[in-house]
Short mmCIF file of C-alpha atoms in Angstrom, two decimals:
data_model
loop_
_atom_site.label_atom_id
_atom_site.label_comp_id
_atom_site.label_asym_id
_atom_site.label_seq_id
_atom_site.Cartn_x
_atom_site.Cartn_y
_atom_site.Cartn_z
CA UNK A 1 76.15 48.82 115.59
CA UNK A 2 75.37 52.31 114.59
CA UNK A 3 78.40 54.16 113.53
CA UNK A 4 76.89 57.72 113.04
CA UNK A 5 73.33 58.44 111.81
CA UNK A 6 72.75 59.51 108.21
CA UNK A 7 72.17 62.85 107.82
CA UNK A 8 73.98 64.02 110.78
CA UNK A 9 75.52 66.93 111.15
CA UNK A 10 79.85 66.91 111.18
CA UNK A 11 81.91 68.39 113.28
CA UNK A 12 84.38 71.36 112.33
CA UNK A 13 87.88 71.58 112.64
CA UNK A 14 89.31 68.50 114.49
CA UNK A 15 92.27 70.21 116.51
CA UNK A 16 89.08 72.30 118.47
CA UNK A 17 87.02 69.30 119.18
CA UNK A 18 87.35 68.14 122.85
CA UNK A 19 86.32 63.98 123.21
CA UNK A 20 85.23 62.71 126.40
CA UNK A 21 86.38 58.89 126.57
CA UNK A 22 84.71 56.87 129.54
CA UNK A 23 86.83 54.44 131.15
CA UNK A 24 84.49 51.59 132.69
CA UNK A 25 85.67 48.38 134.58
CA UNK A 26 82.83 45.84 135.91
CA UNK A 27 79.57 46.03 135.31
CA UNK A 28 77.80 44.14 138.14
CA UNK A 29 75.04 44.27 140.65
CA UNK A 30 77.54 42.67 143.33
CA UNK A 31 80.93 42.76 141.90
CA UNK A 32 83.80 41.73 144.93
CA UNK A 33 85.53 43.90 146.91
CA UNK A 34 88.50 44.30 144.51
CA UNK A 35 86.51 45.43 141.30
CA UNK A 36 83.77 47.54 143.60
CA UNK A 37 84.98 50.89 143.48
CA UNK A 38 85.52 50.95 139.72
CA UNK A 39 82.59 49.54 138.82
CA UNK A 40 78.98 50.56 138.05
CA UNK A 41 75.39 48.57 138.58
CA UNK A 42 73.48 47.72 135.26
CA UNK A 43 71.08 50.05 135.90
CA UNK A 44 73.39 53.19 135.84
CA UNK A 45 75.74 51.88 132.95
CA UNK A 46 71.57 51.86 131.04
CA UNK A 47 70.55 55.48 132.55
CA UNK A 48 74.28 56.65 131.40
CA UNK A 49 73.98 55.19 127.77
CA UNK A 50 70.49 56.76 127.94
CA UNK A 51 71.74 59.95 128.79
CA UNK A 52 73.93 59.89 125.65
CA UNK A 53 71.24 58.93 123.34
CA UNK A 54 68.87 61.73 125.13
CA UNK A 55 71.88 64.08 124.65
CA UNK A 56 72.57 63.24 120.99
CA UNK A 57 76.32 62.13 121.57
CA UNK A 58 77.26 59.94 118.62
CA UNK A 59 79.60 57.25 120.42
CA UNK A 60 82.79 56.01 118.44
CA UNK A 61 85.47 53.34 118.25
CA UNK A 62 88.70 54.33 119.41
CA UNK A 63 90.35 53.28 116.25
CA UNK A 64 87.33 55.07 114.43
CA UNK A 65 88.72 58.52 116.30
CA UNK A 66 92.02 58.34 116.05
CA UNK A 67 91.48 57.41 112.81
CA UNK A 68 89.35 60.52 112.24
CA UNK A 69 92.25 63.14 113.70
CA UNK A 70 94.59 61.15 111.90
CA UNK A 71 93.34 62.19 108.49
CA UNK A 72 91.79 65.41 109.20
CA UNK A 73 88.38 64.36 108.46
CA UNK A 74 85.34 65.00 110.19
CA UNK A 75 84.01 63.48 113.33
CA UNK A 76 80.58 62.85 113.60
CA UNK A 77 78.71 65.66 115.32
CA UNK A 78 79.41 65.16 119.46
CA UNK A 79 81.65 61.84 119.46
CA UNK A 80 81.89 60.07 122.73
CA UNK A 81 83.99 57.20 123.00
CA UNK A 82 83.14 54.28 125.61
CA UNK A 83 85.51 52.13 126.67
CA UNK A 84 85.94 48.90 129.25
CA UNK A 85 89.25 47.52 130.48
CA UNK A 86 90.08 44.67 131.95
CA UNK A 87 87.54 41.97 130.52
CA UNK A 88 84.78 41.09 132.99
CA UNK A 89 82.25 39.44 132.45
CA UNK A 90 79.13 41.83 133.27
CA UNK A 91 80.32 43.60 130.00
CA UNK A 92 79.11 40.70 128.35
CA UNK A 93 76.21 40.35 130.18
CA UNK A 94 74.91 43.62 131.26
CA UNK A 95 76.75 46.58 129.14
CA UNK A 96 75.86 44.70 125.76
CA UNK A 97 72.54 44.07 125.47
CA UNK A 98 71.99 48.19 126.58
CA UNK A 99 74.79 49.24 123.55
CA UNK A 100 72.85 46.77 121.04
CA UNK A 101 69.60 48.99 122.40
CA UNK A 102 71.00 51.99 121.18
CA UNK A 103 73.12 50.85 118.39
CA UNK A 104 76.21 52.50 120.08
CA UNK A 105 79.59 50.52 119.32
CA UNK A 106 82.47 50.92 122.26
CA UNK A 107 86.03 49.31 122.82
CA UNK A 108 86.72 46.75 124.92
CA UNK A 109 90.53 46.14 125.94
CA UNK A 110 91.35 43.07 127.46
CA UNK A 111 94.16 41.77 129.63
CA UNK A 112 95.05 37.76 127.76
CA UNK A 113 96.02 36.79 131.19
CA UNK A 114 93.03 37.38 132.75
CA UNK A 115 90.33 36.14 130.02
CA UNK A 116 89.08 32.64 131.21
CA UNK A 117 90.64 30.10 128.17
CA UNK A 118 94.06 28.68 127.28
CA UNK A 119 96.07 31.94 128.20
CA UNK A 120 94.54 32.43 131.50
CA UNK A 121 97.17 32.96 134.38
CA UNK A 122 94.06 33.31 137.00
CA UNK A 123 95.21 37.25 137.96
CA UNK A 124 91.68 38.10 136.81
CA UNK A 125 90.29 40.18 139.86
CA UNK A 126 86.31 38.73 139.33
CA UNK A 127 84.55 36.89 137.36
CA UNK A 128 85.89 37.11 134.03
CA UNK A 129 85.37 36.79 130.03
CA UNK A 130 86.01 33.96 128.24
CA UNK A 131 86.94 33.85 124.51
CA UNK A 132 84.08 32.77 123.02
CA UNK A 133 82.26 35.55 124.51
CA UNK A 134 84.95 37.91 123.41
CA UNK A 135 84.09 37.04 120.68
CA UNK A 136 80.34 38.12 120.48
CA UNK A 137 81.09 41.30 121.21
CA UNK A 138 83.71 41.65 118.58
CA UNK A 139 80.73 40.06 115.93
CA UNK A 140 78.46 43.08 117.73
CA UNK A 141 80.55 45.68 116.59
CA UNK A 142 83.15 46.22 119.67
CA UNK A 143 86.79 47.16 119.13
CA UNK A 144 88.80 44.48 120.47
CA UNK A 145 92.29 45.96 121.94
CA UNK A 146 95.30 45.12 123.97
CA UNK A 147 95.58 46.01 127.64
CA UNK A 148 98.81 43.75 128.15
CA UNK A 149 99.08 40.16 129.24
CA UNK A 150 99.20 40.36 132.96
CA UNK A 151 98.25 43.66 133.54
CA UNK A 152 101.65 45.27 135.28
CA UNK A 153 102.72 48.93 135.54
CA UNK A 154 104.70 49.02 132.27
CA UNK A 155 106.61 51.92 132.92
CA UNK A 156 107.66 49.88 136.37
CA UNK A 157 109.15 46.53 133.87
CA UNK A 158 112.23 45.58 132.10
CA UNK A 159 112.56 46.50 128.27
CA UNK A 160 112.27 42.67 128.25
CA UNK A 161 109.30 42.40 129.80
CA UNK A 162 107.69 45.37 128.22
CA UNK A 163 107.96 44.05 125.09
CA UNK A 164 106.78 40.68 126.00
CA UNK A 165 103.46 42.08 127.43
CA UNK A 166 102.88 44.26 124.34
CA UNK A 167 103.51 41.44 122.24
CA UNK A 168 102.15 38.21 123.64
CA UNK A 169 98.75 40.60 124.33
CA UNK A 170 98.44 41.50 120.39
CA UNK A 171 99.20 37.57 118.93
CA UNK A 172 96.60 36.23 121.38
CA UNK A 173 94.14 38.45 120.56
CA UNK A 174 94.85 38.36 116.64
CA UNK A 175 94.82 34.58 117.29
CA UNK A 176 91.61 34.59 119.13
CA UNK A 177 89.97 36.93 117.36
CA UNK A 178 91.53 36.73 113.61
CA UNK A 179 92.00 40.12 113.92
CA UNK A 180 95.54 42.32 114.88
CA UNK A 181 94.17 44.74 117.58
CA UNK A 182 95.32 48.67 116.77
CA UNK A 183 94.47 50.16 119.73
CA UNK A 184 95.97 50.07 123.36
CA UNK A 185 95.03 51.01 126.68
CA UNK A 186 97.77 51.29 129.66
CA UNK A 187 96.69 49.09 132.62
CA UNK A 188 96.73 51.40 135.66
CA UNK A 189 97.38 54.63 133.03
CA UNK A 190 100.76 54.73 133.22
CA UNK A 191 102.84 55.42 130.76
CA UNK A 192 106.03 56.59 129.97
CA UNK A 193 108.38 58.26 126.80
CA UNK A 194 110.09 54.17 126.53
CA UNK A 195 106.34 52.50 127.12
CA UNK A 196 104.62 54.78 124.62
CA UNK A 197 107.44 54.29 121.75
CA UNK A 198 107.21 50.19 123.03
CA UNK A 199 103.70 50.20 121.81
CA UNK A 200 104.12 52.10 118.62
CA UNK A 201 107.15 49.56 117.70
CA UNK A 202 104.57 46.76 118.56
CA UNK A 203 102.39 47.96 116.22
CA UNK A 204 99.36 49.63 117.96
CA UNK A 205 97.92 52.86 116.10
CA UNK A 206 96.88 54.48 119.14
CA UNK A 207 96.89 53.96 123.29
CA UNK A 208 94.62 55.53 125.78
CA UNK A 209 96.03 56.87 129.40
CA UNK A 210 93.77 57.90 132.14
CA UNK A 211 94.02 61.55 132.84
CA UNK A 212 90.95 62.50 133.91
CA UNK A 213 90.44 64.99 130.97
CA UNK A 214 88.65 65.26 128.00
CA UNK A 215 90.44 64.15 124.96
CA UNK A 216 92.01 66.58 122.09
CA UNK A 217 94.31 66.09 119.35
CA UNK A 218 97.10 67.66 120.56
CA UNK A 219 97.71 64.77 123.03
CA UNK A 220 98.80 62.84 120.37
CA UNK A 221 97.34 59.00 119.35
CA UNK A 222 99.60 57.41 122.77
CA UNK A 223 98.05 60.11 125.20
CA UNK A 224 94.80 60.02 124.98
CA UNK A 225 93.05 60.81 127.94
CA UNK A 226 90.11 59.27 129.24
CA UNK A 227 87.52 60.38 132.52
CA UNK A 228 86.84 57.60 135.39
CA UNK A 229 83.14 56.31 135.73
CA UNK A 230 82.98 54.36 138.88
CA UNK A 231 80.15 53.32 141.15
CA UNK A 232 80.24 56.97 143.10
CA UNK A 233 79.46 58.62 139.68
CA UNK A 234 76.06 60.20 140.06
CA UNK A 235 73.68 61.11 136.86
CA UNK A 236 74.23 65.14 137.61
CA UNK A 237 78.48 63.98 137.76
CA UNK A 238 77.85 62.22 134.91
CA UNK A 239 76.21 64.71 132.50
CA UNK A 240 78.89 67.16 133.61
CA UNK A 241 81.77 65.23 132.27
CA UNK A 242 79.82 64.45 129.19
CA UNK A 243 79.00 68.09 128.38
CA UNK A 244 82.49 69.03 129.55
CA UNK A 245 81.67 71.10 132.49
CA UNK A 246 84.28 71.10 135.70
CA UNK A 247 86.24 68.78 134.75
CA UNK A 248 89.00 69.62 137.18
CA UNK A 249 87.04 70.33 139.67
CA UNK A 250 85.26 66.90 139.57
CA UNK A 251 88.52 64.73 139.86
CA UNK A 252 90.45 67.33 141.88
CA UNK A 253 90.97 64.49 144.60
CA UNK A 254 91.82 61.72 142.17
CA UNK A 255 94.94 63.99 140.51
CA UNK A 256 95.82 64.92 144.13
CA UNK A 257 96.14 60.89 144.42
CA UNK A 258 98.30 60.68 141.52
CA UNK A 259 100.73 62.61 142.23
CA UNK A 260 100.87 61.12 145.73
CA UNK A 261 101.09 58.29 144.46
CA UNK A 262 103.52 59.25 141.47
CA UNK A 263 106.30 60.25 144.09
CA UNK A 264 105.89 57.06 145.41
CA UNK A 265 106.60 54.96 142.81
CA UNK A 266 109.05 57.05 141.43
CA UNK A 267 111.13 56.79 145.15
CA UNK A 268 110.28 52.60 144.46
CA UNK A 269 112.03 52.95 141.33
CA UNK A 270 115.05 54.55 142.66
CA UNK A 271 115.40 52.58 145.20
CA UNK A 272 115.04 48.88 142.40
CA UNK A 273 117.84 50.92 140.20
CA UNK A 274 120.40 51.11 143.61
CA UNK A 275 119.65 47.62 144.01
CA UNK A 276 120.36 46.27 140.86
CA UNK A 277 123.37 49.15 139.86
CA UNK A 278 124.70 49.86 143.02
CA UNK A 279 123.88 53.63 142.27
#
């Protein structure tokens, strides 16, 4: 898959350049009622990939960017980065054939747990991957990363169980794959100070959160932040985070969520460490 086109025009200084990384889930014309909201039909994820090409937005690996800021070199002229968690199987089916169109190369981060095979613990949420197919889109020019085992809230685990998620996730896929994934994406975006430094002892170069901001170098290769596309994303929505434009303003209500949501877990927390300490 097309990495940059010849000729092209590089960017400038890479602590200016702000990436937009696109978090997708399912692809599917009739995905289940667990995997709906996050996910997109086949014929947006084509109009959206078309609206990149008709934009002239050179997509990336992650690897490939972090490698980029990393050494200072570079980027190619408007990178875009688009990424799939999870592992269904409409990325397979659907989102492939439309990045082989346009030559664009993405990243794909799987949960082991959930890919139909030997490792599969049946937590998948819909229909599903399954190695060998995996494994096409690795020989099509997708980055293959980790996105745990069973797909927790890491920062919510022991340091036991941390580690084994980090851990078992990267051997299967090297095993599967014959290839040690580098990069990472949190399941749920969470993260924390003892998750982030978990996944640079495992040996992941970089890890994507959520965010719902545009990427820059001053995050730092374990922050990276990435913007939602779900099945309410409209073109005119769509071209807007691409180009950068109201950002906040488009996912107001989602960081409102968050940090609902945030104080929640954080009172769960609490509550598990009085349990278990009798504190």
């Amino acid at each position: 898959m097309r990495r940059s086109r010849p000729g092209r025009r590089r960017c400038g200084s890479v602590s200016d350049i702000r990436v937009p990384i696109l978090m997708y889930h399912a692809v599917a014309a009739d995905p289940n009622d667990a995997t709906r909201a996050l996910s997109v039909t086949p014929e947006a994820f084509a109009e959206q990939m078309a609206v990149l090409a008709d934009r002239g937005l050179t997509p990336v690996t992650t690897a490939g960017l972090a490698a980029g800021w990393r050494s200072g070199h570079p980027l190619p002229e408007r990178p875009v980065l688009i990424t799939f968690d999870d592992g269904y199987e409409g990325v397979h089916q659907h989102a492939l054939p439309v990045l082989a169109k346009h030559g664009f190369p993405a990243t794909l981060f799987v949960s082991t747990g959930w890919i139909q095979g030997p490792y599969d613990t049946g937590g998948g949420l819909d229909t599903m991957l399954d190695w060998d197919q995996v494994r096409e889109l690795a020989a099509a020019g997708v980055e293959i990363g980790g996105h745990s085992h069973s797909h927790p809230q890491l920062d919510q685990v022991s340091d036991a169980t941390l580690r084994f998620e980090l851990i078992h996730c990267k051997e299967i896929v090297a095993d599967q794959l014959g290839t040690v994934p580098a990069s990472f994406a949190y399941p749920y975006g969470y993260s924390s100070r003892r998750v982030r430094q978990a996944v640079r002892e495992t040996g992941y170069a970089q890890a994507l959160a959520v965010g719902n901001g545009l990427a820059h170098h001053a995050q730092g290769p374990y922050a990276l932040r990435r913007v939602t596309v779900r099945r309410g994303t409209g073109i005119d929505e769509f071209e807007r985070v691409i180009e950068g434009r109201a950002i906040a303003r488009t996912f107001a209500r989602d960081r409102a969520l968050t940090k609902g949501y945030a104080l929640v877990r954080r009172t769960r927390q609490a509550r598990r460490l009085v349990s278990r300490f009798g504190v």
